[in-house]
Coordinates of C-alpha atoms and ligand atoms in Angstrom, one line a residue:
M758 CA 89.8 115.3 96.6
A759 CA 88.8 111.7 96.1
Y760 CA 91.2 109.3 94.5
K761 CA 89.9 107.9 91.3
D762 CA 91.4 104.4 91.8
L763 CA 94.4 102.6 93.3
R764 CA 96.8 104.0 90.7
D765 CA 95.8 107.6 91.4
W766 CA 96.5 106.9 95.0
I767 CA 99.8 105.3 94.3
G768 CA 100.7 108.3 92.2
T769 CA 100.0 110.6 95.1
L770 CA 101.9 108.5 97.5
E771 CA 104.9 108.5 95.2
R772 CA 104.8 112.3 94.6
S773 CA 104.7 112.8 98.4
G774 CA 107.8 110.6 99.0
E775 CA 105.5 108.0 100.7
L776 CA 106.2 105.1 98.3
K777 CA 109.2 103.0 97.4
R778 CA 109.4 100.8 94.3
I779 CA 111.3 97.6 94.9
R780 CA 112.9 96.3 91.7
T781 CA 115.0 93.5 93.3
E782 CA 113.5 90.0 93.0
V783 CA 111.5 89.1 96.1
D784 CA 109.5 86.0 96.8
P785 CA 105.8 86.4 97.8
I786 CA 106.4 83.4 100.0
L787 CA 107.6 84.9 103.4
E788 CA 110.1 87.4 101.9
V789 CA 107.6 90.2 101.3
T790 CA 106.4 89.8 104.9
E791 CA 109.9 90.1 106.3
I792 CA 110.5 93.3 104.3
A793 CA 107.1 94.8 105.1
D794 CA 107.4 93.8 108.8
R795 CA 110.8 95.6 109.1
V796 CA 109.3 98.7 107.4
S797 CA 106.2 98.7 109.6
K798 CA 108.4 98.7 112.7
A799 CA 110.6 101.6 111.4
K800 CA 110.9 104.6 113.8
D801 CA 113.2 107.1 112.1
P802 CA 112.8 109.2 110.1
K803 CA 109.3 108.1 109.3
P804 CA 107.4 105.8 111.7
G805 CA 105.8 103.0 109.7
G806 CA 108.2 103.6 106.8
P807 CA 106.9 104.1 103.2
A808 CA 104.3 102.1 101.2
L809 CA 106.0 99.5 99.1
L810 CA 105.4 98.6 95.4
F811 CA 107.1 95.3 94.5
E812 CA 107.7 95.1 90.8
N813 CA 109.8 91.9 90.6
L814 CA 108.1 89.0 92.3
K815 CA 109.6 85.6 92.1
G816 CA 107.4 83.3 90.0
H817 CA 105.2 86.1 88.8
S818 CA 107.1 88.1 86.2
G819 CA 105.3 91.3 85.3
S820 CA 103.2 91.3 88.4
K821 CA 103.0 94.2 90.8
L822 CA 102.2 94.1 94.5
L823 CA 101.3 97.0 96.8
I824 CA 101.7 96.7 100.6
N825 CA 101.7 99.1 103.6
Q826 CA 99.6 101.7 101.8
F827 CA 97.9 102.6 105.2
G828 CA 100.9 102.0 107.3
S829 CA 101.3 105.3 109.2
E830 CA 99.2 108.0 110.7
R831 CA 100.1 110.3 107.8
R832 CA 99.2 107.8 105.1
M833 CA 96.0 107.0 106.8
Q834 CA 95.1 110.8 106.7
M835 CA 96.2 111.0 103.1
A836 CA 94.1 108.0 102.2
L837 CA 91.0 109.7 103.5
G838 CA 92.0 113.1 102.2
V839 CA 92.3 114.9 105.6
G840 CA 94.9 116.7 107.6
S841 CA 93.6 115.0 110.8
L842 CA 91.3 112.1 111.4
D843 CA 89.3 114.4 113.8
E844 CA 88.2 116.3 110.7
I845 CA 86.1 113.3 109.7
A846 CA 84.7 113.0 113.2
E847 CA 83.8 116.7 113.0
R848 CA 81.9 116.1 109.7
I849 CA 80.0 113.3 111.4
R850 CA 79.2 115.5 114.3
E851 CA 77.9 118.2 112.0
L852 CA 75.6 115.6 110.3
L853 CA 74.4 114.3 113.7
N854 CA 73.8 117.8 115.0
M855 CA 71.5 118.7 112.2
K856 CA 68.5 120.6 113.7
S857 CA 65.1 120.9 112.0
P858 CA 65.3 124.1 110.1
E859 CA 62.9 126.9 111.1
G860 CA 61.8 129.2 108.3
F861 CA 62.8 129.6 104.7
L862 CA 66.3 131.0 105.3
E863 CA 67.4 128.1 107.5
K864 CA 66.1 125.7 104.9
L865 CA 68.0 127.4 102.2
K866 CA 71.2 127.2 104.3
M867 CA 70.8 123.4 104.5
L868 CA 70.8 123.0 100.7
P869 CA 74.6 122.6 100.3
M870 CA 74.6 120.0 103.0
L871 CA 71.8 118.0 101.3
A872 CA 73.6 118.3 97.9
E873 CA 76.7 117.0 99.7
M874 CA 74.7 114.0 101.1
G875 CA 73.7 113.2 97.5
K876 CA 77.3 112.3 96.8
F877 CA 77.4 109.6 99.4
F878 CA 75.3 107.2 97.4
P879 CA 76.9 104.9 94.9
K880 CA 76.0 105.0 91.2
T881 CA 76.0 102.2 88.8
V882 CA 77.9 102.9 85.6
P883 CA 77.8 100.7 82.4
T884 CA 81.4 99.6 82.5
G885 CA 84.8 100.4 84.1
P886 CA 88.5 99.5 84.2
C887 CA 87.9 96.3 86.2
K888 CA 86.4 94.9 83.0
E889 CA 89.4 95.4 80.8
V890 CA 90.1 91.6 81.0
I891 CA 87.3 89.1 81.5
K892 CA 88.1 85.5 82.2
K893 CA 85.3 83.0 82.4
D894 CA 86.9 79.8 81.3
K895 CA 90.7 79.8 81.7
F896 CA 91.8 81.5 84.9
S897 CA 93.7 80.7 88.1
L898 CA 94.1 82.5 91.4
L899 CA 97.7 81.3 91.4
D900 CA 98.5 83.8 88.6
F901 CA 98.4 86.5 91.3
P902 CA 101.4 87.1 93.7
I903 CA 99.4 86.1 96.7
L904 CA 101.5 86.0 99.9
K905 CA 102.3 83.2 102.3
C906 CA 102.7 85.5 105.2
W907 CA 104.3 83.6 108.1
P908 CA 106.1 80.2 108.3
Q909 CA 103.3 78.3 110.0
D910 CA 100.5 79.7 107.9
G911 CA 98.2 77.0 106.3
G912 CA 99.0 78.4 102.9
R913 CA 98.7 81.6 100.8
F914 CA 96.1 84.1 101.9
I915 CA 94.4 87.0 100.2
T916 CA 94.6 89.5 103.0
L917 CA 93.1 92.8 101.8
P918 CA 89.9 91.7 100.0
C919 CA 86.6 93.7 99.9
V920 CA 84.1 90.9 100.2
I921 CA 80.7 91.9 98.8
T922 CA 77.5 90.1 99.7
R923 CA 73.8 90.9 99.6
D924 CA 71.3 90.6 102.4
P925 CA 68.6 88.3 101.0
R926 CA 65.9 90.0 103.0
T927 CA 66.6 93.7 102.4
G928 CA 68.7 93.5 99.2
K929 CA 71.3 95.7 100.9
R930 CA 74.9 95.0 100.1
N931 CA 77.7 94.6 102.6
V932 CA 81.4 95.1 102.1
G933 CA 83.6 93.4 104.7
M934 CA 87.3 92.5 104.8
Y935 CA 87.6 88.8 105.5
R936 CA 90.8 87.0 104.6
M937 CA 90.7 84.2 102.0
Q938 CA 93.0 81.1 102.2
I939 CA 94.0 79.8 98.8
Y940 CA 93.1 76.1 98.5
D941 CA 93.7 75.7 94.8
E942 CA 93.4 77.6 91.5
R943 CA 89.7 78.3 92.0
T944 CA 88.8 77.7 95.6
T945 CA 89.5 79.7 98.8
G946 CA 88.4 79.8 102.3
M947 CA 86.0 82.6 103.4
H948 CA 86.9 83.7 106.9
W949 CA 83.9 85.7 107.8
Q950 CA 83.7 85.3 111.6
R951 CA 80.3 84.3 112.8
Q952 CA 79.4 87.7 114.3
K953 CA 80.2 89.6 111.1
V954 CA 77.6 90.8 108.6
A955 CA 78.4 88.5 105.7
A956 CA 78.1 85.5 108.1
E957 CA 74.5 86.8 108.9
H958 CA 73.7 87.0 105.2
Y959 CA 74.9 83.4 104.9
R960 CA 72.8 82.2 107.8
E961 CA 69.8 84.0 106.3
R962 CA 70.3 82.1 103.1
L963 CA 70.6 78.9 105.1
R964 CA 67.4 79.8 107.0
M965 CA 65.6 80.4 103.7
A966 CA 66.9 77.2 102.2
A967 CA 65.9 75.1 105.2
L968 CA 62.6 76.8 106.1
G969 CA 61.4 78.0 102.7
P970 CA 60.1 81.5 102.2
D971 CA 57.2 81.1 104.6
S972 CA 59.4 79.8 107.4
E973 CA 57.9 76.3 107.0
P974 CA 60.6 73.6 107.3
L975 CA 61.2 71.9 103.9
S976 CA 62.1 68.6 105.3
A977 CA 59.1 66.9 106.8
G978 CA 58.8 66.5 110.5
R979 CA 61.1 69.2 111.6
A980 CA 59.6 72.0 113.7
P981 CA 60.6 75.4 112.4
L982 CA 62.4 76.4 115.5
A983 CA 64.4 73.2 115.8
A984 CA 65.4 73.7 112.1
A985 CA 66.4 77.3 112.6
V986 CA 68.4 76.6 115.8
D987 CA 70.3 73.9 113.9
I988 CA 71.1 76.3 111.1
M989 CA 72.7 78.7 113.6
A990 CA 74.7 75.9 115.1
R991 CA 75.6 74.6 111.6
S992 CA 77.1 77.9 110.5
S993 CA 79.2 77.8 113.6
G994 CA 80.3 74.3 112.8
G995 CA 78.0 72.5 115.2
S996 CA 75.2 71.0 113.2
M997 CA 73.5 67.9 114.5
L998 CA 71.6 67.2 111.3
P999 CA 72.6 64.1 109.3
E1000 CA 74.7 65.0 106.2
G1001 CA 71.8 64.3 103.6
D1002 CA 69.3 66.4 105.6
R1003 CA 71.2 69.7 105.4
P1004 CA 69.9 72.6 103.4
R1005 CA 71.6 73.1 100.0
G1006 CA 72.0 76.2 97.8
K1007 CA 74.5 78.8 96.8
M1008 CA 75.1 82.3 97.8
G1009 CA 76.8 84.7 95.3
V1010 CA 79.8 86.5 96.6
A1011 CA 82.0 89.1 94.8
V1012 CA 85.5 90.2 95.9
A1013 CA 87.2 93.4 94.9
I1014 CA 91.0 93.7 95.4
G1015 CA 92.8 97.0 94.9
T1016 CA 90.2 99.7 95.0
D1017 CA 90.6 103.4 95.9
P1018 CA 91.8 103.7 99.5
A1019 CA 88.6 105.0 101.0
L1020 CA 86.7 102.0 99.7
T1021 CA 89.2 99.5 100.9
F1022 CA 89.1 101.2 104.3
S1023 CA 85.3 101.2 104.4
A1024 CA 85.5 97.4 104.3
I1025 CA 87.0 97.3 107.8
V1026 CA 84.7 99.9 109.3
P1027 CA 82.3 98.3 111.7
A1028 CA 79.2 100.0 110.2
P1029 CA 75.8 98.9 111.5
P1030 CA 74.6 95.9 109.4
D1031 CA 72.1 97.8 107.4
V1032 CA 74.5 100.6 106.4
E1033 CA 76.1 99.8 103.0
E1034 CA 79.8 100.4 103.1
F1035 CA 79.5 101.9 99.6
I1036 CA 77.8 104.9 101.3
V1037 CA 80.4 105.0 104.0
A1038 CA 83.1 105.2 101.3
G1039 CA 81.0 107.9 99.4
F1040 CA 80.9 109.9 102.6
L1041 CA 84.6 109.6 103.2
R1042 CA 85.7 110.4 99.6
Q1043 CA 82.8 113.0 99.1
E1044 CA 82.3 111.5 95.7
P1045 CA 80.0 108.7 94.8
V1046 CA 81.5 105.2 94.5
E1047 CA 81.0 104.0 90.9
L1048 CA 79.8 100.4 90.6
V1049 CA 79.5 98.0 87.7
K1050 CA 77.4 94.9 87.5
C1051 CA 79.1 91.5 87.9
E1052 CA 79.4 89.2 84.9
T1053 CA 77.9 86.2 86.5
L1054 CA 76.2 87.4 89.7
D1055 CA 73.4 89.7 90.8
L1056 CA 75.9 91.9 92.6
E1057 CA 77.8 95.1 91.9
V1058 CA 81.5 95.8 92.4
P1059 CA 83.6 99.0 92.4
A1060 CA 84.3 99.9 88.7
N1061 CA 87.8 101.0 89.6
S1062 CA 88.9 97.7 91.1
E1063 CA 92.2 96.2 90.0
I1064 CA 90.9 92.7 90.4
V1065 CA 87.4 91.2 90.8
L1066 CA 86.7 87.6 91.8
E1067 CA 83.1 86.4 91.2
G1068 CA 81.8 83.2 92.7
Y1069 CA 79.7 81.6 95.3
V1070 CA 79.7 80.0 98.7
E1071 CA 78.0 76.6 98.9
L1072 CA 75.5 76.6 101.9
D1073 CA 76.4 73.0 102.7
E1074 CA 80.2 73.2 102.8
L1075 CA 82.7 74.0 105.5
R1076 CA 86.4 73.4 105.3
R1077 CA 89.4 73.7 107.6
E1078 CA 90.9 77.2 107.5
G1079 CA 94.2 78.3 109.0
P1080 CA 96.4 78.5 110.9
F1081 CA 97.2 82.1 110.1
G1082 CA 99.7 84.5 111.7
D1083 CA 97.3 87.1 112.9
H1084 CA 97.2 90.6 114.2
T1085 CA 97.3 89.3 117.8
G1086 CA 100.9 88.4 117.3
F1087 CA 100.0 84.7 117.5
Y1088 CA 98.8 82.2 115.0
T1089 CA 95.0 81.8 115.1
L1090 CA 94.1 78.1 115.3
E1091 CA 92.4 76.2 112.5
D1092 CA 88.6 76.2 112.4
D1093 CA 85.9 75.4 109.9
Y1094 CA 84.7 78.2 107.5
P1095 CA 82.7 78.4 104.3
V1096 CA 84.4 77.8 101.0
F1097 CA 84.5 80.3 98.1
H1098 CA 84.3 78.9 94.6
V1099 CA 85.5 81.4 91.9
T1100 CA 83.6 81.3 88.6
C1101 CA 84.9 84.3 86.9
I1102 CA 87.8 86.8 87.2
T1103 CA 87.9 90.2 85.8
H1104 CA 90.8 92.6 86.1
R1105 CA 92.6 95.7 84.7
K1106 CA 95.4 95.2 82.3
D1107 CA 98.5 94.6 84.3
P1108 CA 96.6 94.5 87.6
I1109 CA 98.3 95.7 90.8
Y1110 CA 97.7 93.2 93.6
A1111 CA 97.0 95.0 96.9
T1112 CA 97.7 93.2 100.1
T1113 CA 98.8 93.6 103.7
I1114 CA 100.3 91.5 106.4
V1115 CA 99.3 91.3 110.0
G1116 CA 101.4 90.2 112.9
K1117 CA 102.9 91.7 116.1
P1118 CA 102.0 95.4 116.3
P1119 CA 102.8 98.0 115.1
M1120 CA 101.6 97.0 111.7
E1121 CA 99.6 98.5 108.9
D1122 CA 96.2 97.4 110.2
G1123 CA 96.9 99.1 113.5
W1124 CA 96.7 102.5 111.7
M1125 CA 93.4 101.5 110.1
G1126 CA 92.1 100.6 113.6
K1127 CA 93.2 104.0 114.9
A1128 CA 91.3 105.7 112.2
V1129 CA 88.2 103.6 113.1
E1130 CA 88.7 104.7 116.8
R1131 CA 88.7 108.4 115.8
I1132 CA 85.8 108.2 113.3
F1133 CA 83.6 106.2 115.6
L1134 CA 84.0 108.4 118.7
P1135 CA 81.1 110.7 117.8
L1136 CA 79.0 107.7 117.0
M1137 CA 79.8 106.0 120.3
K1138 CA 78.9 109.3 122.0
L1139 CA 75.5 109.2 120.3
T1140 CA 74.4 106.2 122.4
I1141 CA 76.8 106.7 125.4
P1142 CA 76.9 110.5 125.6
E1143 CA 79.1 110.6 128.8
I1144 CA 82.1 109.2 126.9
V1145 CA 84.8 111.9 126.5
D1146 CA 87.5 110.1 124.7
V1147 CA 88.7 106.6 123.8
N1148 CA 92.0 104.9 123.2
L1149 CA 92.6 101.5 121.7
P1150 CA 96.4 101.1 122.2
L1151 CA 98.0 99.2 119.2
E1152 CA 99.3 96.5 121.5
G1153 CA 95.7 95.9 122.6
V1154 CA 95.1 94.5 119.1
F1155 CA 91.6 96.3 118.8
H1156 CA 89.7 93.9 121.0
N1157 CA 91.8 93.3 124.1
L1158 CA 92.0 96.8 125.6
M1159 CA 89.9 99.9 125.4
I1160 CA 90.6 102.9 127.7
V1161 CA 87.6 105.2 128.0
S1162 CA 87.3 108.5 129.9
I1163 CA 83.8 109.6 131.0
R1164 CA 82.1 112.5 132.6
K1165 CA 80.6 110.9 135.6
S1166 CA 77.4 112.3 136.9
Y1167 CA 75.7 109.5 138.9
P1168 CA 76.7 106.5 141.0
G1169 CA 77.5 103.3 139.1
Q1170 CA 77.9 105.2 135.8
A1171 CA 81.3 103.6 134.9
R1172 CA 79.6 100.2 135.0
K1173 CA 76.8 101.4 132.9
V1174 CA 79.3 102.6 130.3
M1175 CA 81.1 99.2 130.3
H1176 CA 77.9 97.3 129.6
G1177 CA 77.0 99.9 126.9
I1178 CA 80.3 99.3 125.1
W1179 CA 79.9 95.5 125.4
S1180 CA 76.6 95.9 123.6
L1181 CA 77.9 98.2 120.9
G1182 CA 78.5 96.4 117.6
Q1183 CA 82.0 94.9 117.3
A1184 CA 83.0 96.7 120.6
M1185 CA 81.3 93.7 122.2
F1186 CA 84.6 91.8 121.7
T1187 CA 86.5 94.2 124.1
K1188 CA 88.2 91.9 126.6
C1189 CA 89.3 94.6 129.0
I1190 CA 87.8 98.1 129.4
I1191 CA 89.4 100.7 131.7
L1192 CA 87.1 103.5 132.7
V1193 CA 88.7 106.7 134.0
D1194 CA 87.4 110.2 134.8
E1195 CA 87.4 112.9 132.2
D1196 CA 90.5 114.6 133.5
V1197 CA 92.7 111.6 132.5
N1198 CA 94.3 111.8 129.0
V1199 CA 93.5 108.3 127.7
H1200 CA 96.2 108.5 125.1
D1201 CA 98.9 108.9 127.8
I1202 CA 99.5 105.4 128.9
G1203 CA 101.7 106.6 131.7
E1204 CA 99.0 108.8 133.1
V1205 CA 96.4 106.1 132.7
T1206 CA 98.6 103.6 134.6
L1207 CA 99.3 106.0 137.4
K1208 CA 95.7 107.1 138.0
A1209 CA 93.9 103.9 137.2
L1210 CA 96.0 101.7 139.4
N1211 CA 96.1 104.3 142.2
N1212 CA 92.3 104.6 142.1
I1213 CA 91.2 101.0 142.2
D1214 CA 90.4 98.5 145.0
P1215 CA 90.5 95.6 142.6
E1216 CA 88.0 93.3 144.3
R1217 CA 85.5 96.1 144.4
D1218 CA 86.2 97.8 141.1
I1219 CA 86.6 95.0 138.7
Q1220 CA 83.5 93.8 136.9
F1221 CA 83.6 90.4 135.2
T1222 CA 81.0 89.3 132.7
L1223 CA 80.5 86.6 130.1
G1224 CA 79.7 86.9 126.5
P1225 CA 80.9 86.6 122.9
I1226 CA 84.7 86.7 122.4
D1227 CA 86.6 87.5 119.3
S1228 CA 87.3 84.4 117.2
L1229 CA 91.0 85.2 117.3
D1230 CA 91.2 85.0 121.1
H1231 CA 93.2 81.9 122.0
A1232 CA 92.8 82.1 125.8
S1233 CA 89.0 82.0 126.3
R1234 CA 87.6 78.8 127.7
L1235 CA 85.7 78.1 124.5
P1236 CA 86.2 79.5 121.0
N1237 CA 84.1 82.6 120.6
Y1238 CA 82.7 82.6 124.1
G1239 CA 84.4 83.7 127.4
S1240 CA 84.8 86.3 130.0
K1241 CA 85.6 90.0 129.9
M1242 CA 86.7 92.5 132.5
G1243 CA 85.8 96.1 133.1
I1244 CA 87.9 98.2 135.5
D1245 CA 86.1 101.1 137.1
A1246 CA 89.1 103.4 137.8
T1247 CA 87.0 106.5 138.3
R1248 CA 87.1 108.3 141.6
K1249 CA 84.7 106.6 144.0
W1250 CA 81.9 108.6 145.5
S1251 CA 80.3 108.3 148.9
T1252 CA 77.0 107.5 147.1
E1253 CA 78.9 104.5 145.8
G1254 CA 79.7 103.4 149.3
F1255 CA 83.1 105.0 149.5
T1256 CA 83.2 106.7 152.9
R1257 CA 87.0 107.4 153.3
P1258 CA 88.2 110.9 152.2
W1259 CA 89.6 111.0 148.7
P1260 CA 93.0 112.7 148.5
D1261 CA 93.9 115.6 146.3
E1262 CA 96.4 115.2 143.5
I1263 CA 99.8 116.8 144.1
T1264 CA 100.3 120.1 142.2
M1265 CA 102.5 123.1 143.1
D1266 CA 101.0 126.5 144.0
A1267 CA 100.8 128.8 141.0
R1268 CA 102.5 131.5 143.1
V1269 CA 105.6 129.4 143.7
K1270 CA 105.7 128.3 140.1
A1271 CA 105.8 132.0 139.0
V1272 CA 108.6 132.8 141.5
I1273 CA 110.7 129.8 140.2
D1274 CA 110.1 130.8 136.6
K1275 CA 111.7 134.1 137.3
K1276 CA 114.7 132.5 139.1
W1277 CA 115.1 129.6 136.7
K1278 CA 117.8 131.1 134.4
S1279 CA 119.9 132.3 137.3
L1280 CA 120.1 128.7 138.7
G1281 CA 122.3 127.7 135.8
I1282 CA 120.7 124.3 135.5
E1283 CA 120.0 124.5 131.8
Ligands
LIG2497 C1 93.7 93.4 107.3 C2 92.4 93.0 107.9 C3 92.0 91.6 107.9 C4 90.8 91.2 108.5 N1 90.5 89.9 108.4 C5 89.3 89.5 108.9 C6 88.9 88.1 108.8 O1 89.6 87.3 108.2 N2 87.7 87.8 109.3 C7 86.9 88.7 109.9 O2 85.8 88.3 110.3 N3 87.2 90.0 110.0 C8 88.4 90.4 109.6 N4 88.8 91.7 109.7 C9 88.0 92.6 110.4 C10 86.7 93.0 109.6 O3 87.1 93.5 108.4 C11 85.9 94.0 110.3 O4 85.4 93.4 111.5 C12 84.8 94.6 109.5 O5 84.0 95.6 110.2 C13 83.8 93.5 109.0 O6 82.8 94.1 108.3 P1 81.2 93.8 108.6 O7 80.9 94.6 109.8 O8 80.6 94.4 107.4 O9 81.1 92.4 108.7 C14 90.0 92.1 109.1 C15 90.4 93.5 109.2 C16 91.6 93.9 108.6 C17 92.0 95.3 108.7
LIG2498 MN1 79.1 95.9 107.2

């Protein structure tokens, strides 16, 4: 069953013993992090500990803060209403497997599925709880218990925001989770990395502002291509245009904080750019997402949000963002990002501020990443069908390590798969891919280490390439650009130039095993 809103979800967590209320006074500056970090690292009795609802925040009397709502495999399953994340993968597989119906009876059988698909699409409703309080004149971001997460952070950061933008060409909306550094009462950073969908919406606005609707440059004398190239560079902080010559304009942005868990989760899902996350959330919760119109923008936000920030990003403004203690376990360096100006805040009465911290794994976001890994497996198989299974170990922080098993049928196939992964949406960031044969359990790191390292001749089997690198990577030669490595640890074939015999793996005869099974008790070892 879908959760109506964050409060419905909190109620379920509490009834299942998955939530602790904290009534002791705690400071949102660093102290919440230290508590949430210890809880995330807990092993017994529950890995990942409980979700935490802080009810007494220093300097914010009456405020409530939720953290670690997704912080274990079990809570991640509960958030998406399943007993196993593979159930969702199975539902996707069923959808993808849809065959054209033959005859009336088969068409009839498809009706329930079509009715179900109708529930994926969001519906706009006249009003909702997020409009209980509307503030257009007097408001301040500092009213919310926003965390300073780690000692060297550049300030306070909103860490679990659903950032909603509209593609100016198609009108489609995107929901992405991009952290927001608080600069003052009404201004924040907008940390959409340049390869993300909202950054592309921003560039498209810039392109329109610079070139005009007919792709003609507005400032005289500039060739369209030169202008367009400069826009790309500009949004990555490298414009060569003089200050006064830069395109101006605003792009509306809405931010929802504290939605039902499926919607919050959908904001991190690396859906293809033209797929609205509202539909992803509708698919996950099997109930349509209800949206309400913004007060000051041509955008819609989830009606059930605890807090909504409405505002805009100025096309001609970048500002220093960071440092920020990130999910890599290191501080990400400062860089220039667009600036978000808040023009209106709406919220529920007594809003609950939902947040998270990132840092050295295991942390809450690792479980969200694991859910993405499971849910995306059938979609990866759609374009790379030889993939059997995938593991993104938590310590690989999503983009550093992917272990992939494949069913190999022709020479060179492991390398084909690597390149396929490097061209697959956000999997492009994967710094190291290890390819193993289908008989290796990718989730057993011991087995992967044993077989992969036994199987490689490093000089022959390691493939280096260059390309886009995650903005959080601090080791690449340049920000956002560097090298990646694929390790072909599959068994090598003679058709791949391997002419030596390949040894068998050691296993005992079944006959001897049966004999020892019979004798085992009499040995008195156990
Ligand atoms: C807690 C958390 C914080 C994140 N912060 C950022 C961020 O600051 N910038 C960013 O580009 N991606 C961030 N991400 C990853 C994006 O949410 C993710 O890449 C998502 O797919 C982006 O949506 P999009 O594909 O619609 O652009 C974060 C993810 C999580 C779980
Ligand atoms: Mn998206």
